[in-house]
Amino acid sequence: MTLGLDLDFGRLPALERRWLWPGTAKQDSETGAERAPAEGGSRGEEPGLSGREVRIAAALAEAAMPPGRFLDGGGAATASRLAAWLSSIPPHLAQGLRAALWAMELAPLPTRLRPLSALPLEERMEVLRGFEQSRALALRSLLRAVLTPLRFLHFDRPEMFQHVGCRYELPTVRDEAPRWLAQVTNGREIEEDMELECEVLVIGTGAGGAAAAYELASRGHAVLLLEEGDYHRRSSFSGRPARAYRDMYRNHGLDMALGNVGIPVFSGRAVGGSTVINSGTCYRAPESTFASWRGGMGLPAEFSSEGLAPYYERVERMLQVTPADPLHLGAIGPIIRRGAERLGYRHGPLPRNAPGCDGQGVCCFGCPTGAKRSTDVSYVPEALKRGAQLITAARVRTIDIVAGRARGATAVLGEGRGDGRNGGRARTGAKRRPRLVVRAEAVVVAGGALMTPLLLRRSGACLTSGMLGKNLSIHPASKVMALFDDRIDQWQGIPQGYQIDHFADEGLMFEGGSLPFDVAALAVPWTGRRFTELMEQYPRLATFGFMIKDTSRGEVRLGPGGSPLLLYTMNQEDVAKMQRGIELLCEVFLAAGARRVLPLVAGCDEVNSPGDLERLRARRIKAGDLDVAAFHPLGTCRVGVDPRSSCVGPDHQAHDVAGLYVCDGSAIPSSLGVNPQMTIMAMSLRAAEIIGDRLSS
């Protein structure tokens, strides 16, 4: 699809001067009233945006989020917040958003002969409505790229939450100072180069790295953990998504898989990795998945439900896995139970690693009570108590390989804040960050399925099969919203505490997914007055989600600024599975008594009757019609017997580098169909036993 314009976004300043239409520089495009200049410069300049771009963003915000009965509308203030926010994110992401702003600004020119910001408000609403309803993925993706940060910044204000009766943030708690914290070194506080020695270097503190470090330290080995992110304690967990995205998510949660549908892929960047920001859901992988590994890839009998059972049991004890407490399911659990029972579907509370959960509802932004047994409060402290050492803010550049054997790694300390990586622009004249060189007898890489392949490729490891970075699975997920007569208050209670597992054999798992007010605003693809009307009904809005066991595969490549570039095309089998999941959830909500059901599929806004449901089933939905997200990237450095089709062996050691092991989601051979953290931990405990035995022999 083309707009009929040949845009060179490297020439934005020239375009800006050329398209300064009368009335747009100093007047409001709806009323003609003179505008006050935006803060930050005499021409309305803001950090991260030019004055013209601020006005474009304001015009978009006005049309996309008009005022309602009690919610404020978007406008100049929203645009100013966007400008300030852009100064805090990696430059390549900020550039992309500026390009998207200009594409939206110039889109109406071929048909309306004026840029978007020069159109009256009603015409701007028509333009956005056209993008919103288009079956062209490119147009809807462009609209989403621009509106996502605008909406998030517009709704991320205490007064907006007060309007709908929601809590904005939690009170700050006081952190304890346990003795094992003496084993932690903040890399940001180190000012000189360092050299260290250990037996085992573990890179990454998520599900795989933390479990491996614990097991090796328990066996008496000298273990050093390196973590790229920071160690966030309970005082950091305020329940605010904006703070969590900035501090604990990789790339501010803006990583996107590109293909026939744009899919946000979320991963953590902190001590604890993605376990800090996940929902706490704990499943064992099904035997059917293990059987496919043994039959299709020749993996040994240890890769089975029986073979991994002892390791799963140890993980469940460490994480204290129990079914979600019905007292803290909130209102959505009973709704789903009612609908599933009327339809005869198997359902119930799902297993979680949060035995003391009190239903604060912010699991994905750091558990404020410490009830969720993410690795930052379980495996990492237990490894430190057993003598392991941890250095945070340590970005590993390369694995040091000598004569075909891993001998350690080289890292840079203190990157990540104010330097253009994962937040902040490069500091002019900033001094060189200290370097850390670690010598080790064995190296365990556990950076996750997105970052591990990039590190290994930089290091010249795991390249012989040609599979490094390929075989990416992501468990594509979607959701359905529904409006009820009674208050739901989905922000209260466990956000993912209930399940419908009736269709697990089909590769469909329904697992909840309630959304805070500001995040819910991002999930609704509508614009204009009906968007605001729906958000004003947030107290009566319910959300439930599902994920699929995908057969599609993608890959991870090196992207701008050292970030992962994800490529993923969803095949028709998975699209059909996604459509079936949406249809089933619509059916459940209707059976539960929903007044309006919102599948959020392009071209199908509402399903409010059996007839509407049949029309949805009769549609042939394309991948680009779906609203998809993903949370479980796996498989990019997979375990296997054959060095021609896998990167590491059944012992997790690289086929082509001795002493180099991979213990994270990248080693998982295929999509699991269930949340993977327990399987990653179980496989890592097994691998750590092998590593420990070899070091001791």
PDB file of N, CA, C and O in Angstrom, residues 586-616:
ATOM      1  N   CYS A 586     -15.527 -15.518  22.841  1.00  0.00           N
ATOM      2  CA  CYS A 586     -16.798 -14.810  22.627  1.00  0.00           C
ATOM      3  C   CYS A 586     -17.965 -15.649  23.127  1.00  0.00           C
ATOM      4  O   CYS A 586     -18.886 -15.136  23.796  1.00  0.00           O
ATOM      5  N   GLU A 587     -17.920 -16.935  22.831  1.00  0.00           N
ATOM      6  CA  GLU A 587     -18.979 -17.847  23.257  1.00  0.00           C
ATOM      7  C   GLU A 587     -19.062 -17.909  24.784  1.00  0.00           C
ATOM      8  O   GLU A 587     -20.157 -17.882  25.376  1.00  0.00           O
ATOM      9  N   VAL A 588     -17.906 -17.972  25.440  1.00  0.00           N
ATOM     10  CA  VAL A 588     -17.880 -18.043  26.902  1.00  0.00           C
ATOM     11  C   VAL A 588     -18.452 -16.766  27.512  1.00  0.00           C
ATOM     12  O   VAL A 588     -19.266 -16.811  28.453  1.00  0.00           O
ATOM     13  N   PHE A 589     -18.054 -15.619  26.993  1.00  0.00           N
ATOM     14  CA  PHE A 589     -18.567 -14.357  27.528  1.00  0.00           C
ATOM     15  C   PHE A 589     -20.078 -14.234  27.316  1.00  0.00           C
ATOM     16  O   PHE A 589     -20.804 -13.756  28.195  1.00  0.00           O
ATOM     17  N   LEU A 590     -20.558 -14.637  26.137  1.00  0.00           N
ATOM     18  CA  LEU A 590     -22.000 -14.580  25.895  1.00  0.00           C
ATOM     19  C   LEU A 590     -22.744 -15.497  26.863  1.00  0.00           C
ATOM     20  O   LEU A 590     -23.795 -15.130  27.416  1.00  0.00           O
ATOM     21  N   ALA A 591     -22.182 -16.698  27.082  1.00  0.00           N
ATOM     22  CA  ALA A 591     -22.820 -17.638  28.000  1.00  0.00           C
ATOM     23  C   ALA A 591     -22.798 -17.111  29.433  1.00  0.00           C
ATOM     24  O   ALA A 591     -23.665 -17.454  30.248  1.00  0.00           O
ATOM     25  N   ALA A 592     -21.818 -16.263  29.759  1.00  0.00           N
ATOM     26  CA  ALA A 592     -21.701 -15.705  31.111  1.00  0.00           C
ATOM     27  C   ALA A 592     -22.585 -14.485  31.309  1.00  0.00           C
ATOM     28  O   ALA A 592     -22.635 -13.942  32.416  1.00  0.00           O
ATOM     29  N   GLY A 593     -23.260 -14.024  30.240  1.00  0.00           N
ATOM     30  CA  GLY A 593     -24.194 -12.919  30.383  1.00  0.00           C
ATOM     31  C   GLY A 593     -23.653 -11.553  30.018  1.00  0.00           C
ATOM     32  O   GLY A 593     -24.195 -10.534  30.464  1.00  0.00           O
ATOM     33  N   ALA A 594     -22.617 -11.500  29.186  1.00  0.00           N
ATOM     34  CA  ALA A 594     -22.065 -10.207  28.777  1.00  0.00           C
ATOM     35  C   ALA A 594     -23.082  -9.415  27.974  1.00  0.00           C
ATOM     36  O   ALA A 594     -23.841  -9.972  27.174  1.00  0.00           O
ATOM     37  N   ARG A 595     -23.084  -8.084  28.168  1.00  0.00           N
ATOM     38  CA  ARG A 595     -23.970  -7.213  27.395  1.00  0.00           C
ATOM     39  C   ARG A 595     -23.387  -6.953  26.009  1.00  0.00           C
ATOM     40  O   ARG A 595     -24.121  -6.939  25.023  1.00  0.00           O
ATOM     41  N   ARG A 596     -22.095  -6.723  25.927  1.00  0.00           N
ATOM     42  CA  ARG A 596     -21.406  -6.506  24.650  1.00  0.00           C
ATOM     43  C   ARG A 596     -20.095  -7.282  24.694  1.00  0.00           C
ATOM     44  O   ARG A 596     -19.378  -7.255  25.692  1.00  0.00           O
ATOM     45  N   VAL A 597     -19.768  -7.974  23.609  1.00  0.00           N
ATOM     46  CA  VAL A 597     -18.526  -8.734  23.505  1.00  0.00           C
ATOM     47  C   VAL A 597     -17.693  -8.142  22.380  1.00  0.00           C
ATOM     48  O   VAL A 597     -18.189  -7.958  21.259  1.00  0.00           O
ATOM     49  N   LEU A 598     -16.433  -7.845  22.673  1.00  0.00           N
ATOM     50  CA  LEU A 598     -15.563  -7.121  21.746  1.00  0.00           C
ATOM     51  C   LEU A 598     -14.369  -7.994  21.378  1.00  0.00           C
ATOM     52  O   LEU A 598     -13.384  -8.067  22.127  1.00  0.00           O
ATOM     53  N   PRO A 599     -14.417  -8.667  20.224  1.00  0.00           N
ATOM     54  CA  PRO A 599     -13.302  -9.543  19.841  1.00  0.00           C
ATOM     55  C   PRO A 599     -12.079  -8.785  19.325  1.00  0.00           C
ATOM     56  O   PRO A 599     -11.000  -9.365  19.223  1.00  0.00           O
ATOM     57  N   LEU A 600     -12.254  -7.509  18.974  1.00  0.00           N
ATOM     58  CA  LEU A 600     -11.145  -6.668  18.530  1.00  0.00           C
ATOM     59  C   LEU A 600     -10.442  -7.247  17.305  1.00  0.00           C
ATOM     60  O   LEU A 600      -9.221  -7.197  17.178  1.00  0.00           O
ATOM     61  N   VAL A 601     -11.224  -7.804  16.410  1.00  0.00           N
ATOM     62  CA  VAL A 601     -10.732  -8.306  15.126  1.00  0.00           C
ATOM     63  C   VAL A 601     -11.082  -7.285  14.055  1.00  0.00           C
ATOM     64  O   VAL A 601     -12.207  -6.755  14.044  1.00  0.00           O
ATOM     65  N   ALA A 602     -10.147  -6.979  13.165  1.00  0.00           N
ATOM     66  CA  ALA A 602     -10.419  -6.006  12.111  1.00  0.00           C
ATOM     67  C   ALA A 602     -11.652  -6.419  11.314  1.00  0.00           C
ATOM     68  O   ALA A 602     -11.749  -7.547  10.831  1.00  0.00           O
ATOM     69  N   GLY A 603     -12.613  -5.513  11.216  1.00  0.00           N
ATOM     70  CA  GLY A 603     -13.841  -5.787  10.484  1.00  0.00           C
ATOM     71  C   GLY A 603     -14.907  -6.471  11.307  1.00  0.00           C
ATOM     72  O   GLY A 603     -15.996  -6.759  10.805  1.00  0.00           O
ATOM     73  N   CYS A 604     -14.622  -6.764  12.581  1.00  0.00           N
ATOM     74  CA  CYS A 604     -15.619  -7.403  13.457  1.00  0.00           C
ATOM     75  C   CYS A 604     -15.464  -6.815  14.851  1.00  0.00           C
ATOM     76  O   CYS A 604     -14.731  -7.335  15.686  1.00  0.00           O
ATOM     77  N   ASP A 605     -16.139  -5.703  15.077  1.00  0.00           N
ATOM     78  CA  ASP A 605     -15.964  -4.981  16.332  1.00  0.00           C
ATOM     79  C   ASP A 605     -16.695  -5.622  17.497  1.00  0.00           C
ATOM     80  O   ASP A 605     -16.206  -5.599  18.628  1.00  0.00           O
ATOM     81  N   GLU A 606     -17.887  -6.163  17.249  1.00  0.00           N
ATOM     82  CA  GLU A 606     -18.687  -6.683  18.352  1.00  0.00           C
ATOM     83  C   GLU A 606     -19.366  -7.989  17.960  1.00  0.00           C
ATOM     84  O   GLU A 606     -19.729  -8.199  16.800  1.00  0.00           O
ATOM     85  N   VAL A 607     -19.529  -8.860  18.957  1.00  0.00           N
ATOM     86  CA  VAL A 607     -20.282 -10.108  18.812  1.00  0.00           C
ATOM     87  C   VAL A 607     -21.256 -10.146  19.985  1.00  0.00           C
ATOM     88  O   VAL A 607     -20.866 -10.437  21.122  1.00  0.00           O
ATOM     89  N   ASN A 608     -22.514  -9.825  19.711  1.00  0.00           N
ATOM     90  CA  ASN A 608     -23.476  -9.658  20.805  1.00  0.00           C
ATOM     91  C   ASN A 608     -24.643 -10.637  20.760  1.00  0.00           C
ATOM     92  O   ASN A 608     -25.582 -10.513  21.544  1.00  0.00           O
ATOM     93  N   SER A 609     -24.565 -11.624  19.862  1.00  0.00           N
ATOM     94  CA  SER A 609     -25.655 -12.585  19.740  1.00  0.00           C
ATOM     95  C   SER A 609     -25.121 -13.844  19.071  1.00  0.00           C
ATOM     96  O   SER A 609     -24.044 -13.829  18.463  1.00  0.00           O
ATOM     97  N   PRO A 610     -25.866 -14.947  19.150  1.00  0.00           N
ATOM     98  CA  PRO A 610     -25.447 -16.158  18.438  1.00  0.00           C
ATOM     99  C   PRO A 610     -25.285 -15.919  16.936  1.00  0.00           C
ATOM    100  O   PRO A 610     -24.393 -16.502  16.303  1.00  0.00           O
ATOM    101  N   GLY A 611     -26.127 -15.052  16.362  1.00  0.00           N
ATOM    102  CA  GLY A 611     -25.996 -14.752  14.942  1.00  0.00           C
ATOM    103  C   GLY A 611     -24.682 -14.053  14.629  1.00  0.00           C
ATOM    104  O   GLY A 611     -24.021 -14.359  13.632  1.00  0.00           O
ATOM    105  N   ASP A 612     -24.293 -13.096  15.498  1.00  0.00           N
ATOM    106  CA  ASP A 612     -23.004 -12.425  15.314  1.00  0.00           C
ATOM    107  C   ASP A 612     -21.858 -13.425  15.396  1.00  0.00           C
ATOM    108  O   ASP A 612     -20.887 -13.350  14.633  1.00  0.00           O
ATOM    109  N   LEU A 613     -21.982 -14.381  16.322  1.00  0.00           N
ATOM    110  CA  LEU A 613     -20.930 -15.377  16.487  1.00  0.00           C
ATOM    111  C   LEU A 613     -20.817 -16.255  15.244  1.00  0.00           C
ATOM    112  O   LEU A 613     -19.704 -16.580  14.803  1.00  0.00           O
ATOM    113  N   GLU A 614     -21.941 -16.619  14.661  1.00  0.00           N
ATOM    114  CA  GLU A 614     -21.902 -17.431  13.440  1.00  0.00           C
ATOM    115  C   GLU A 614     -21.270 -16.650  12.288  1.00  0.00           C
ATOM    116  O   GLU A 614     -20.536 -17.215  11.470  1.00  0.00           O
ATOM    117  N   ARG A 615     -21.562 -15.362  12.214  1.00  0.00           N
ATOM    118  CA  ARG A 615     -20.940 -14.549  11.153  1.00  0.00           C
ATOM    119  C   ARG A 615     -19.431 -14.451  11.357  1.00  0.00           C
ATOM    120  O   ARG A 615     -18.665 -14.460  10.385  1.00  0.00           O
ATOM    121  N   LEU A 616     -18.986 -14.382  12.610  1.00  0.00           N
ATOM    122  CA  LEU A 616     -17.544 -14.375  12.871  1.00  0.00           C
ATOM    123  C   LEU A 616     -16.930 -15.692  12.441  1.00  0.00           C
ATOM    124  O   LEU A 616     -15.857 -15.719  11.813  1.00  0.00           O
TER     125      LEU A 616
END
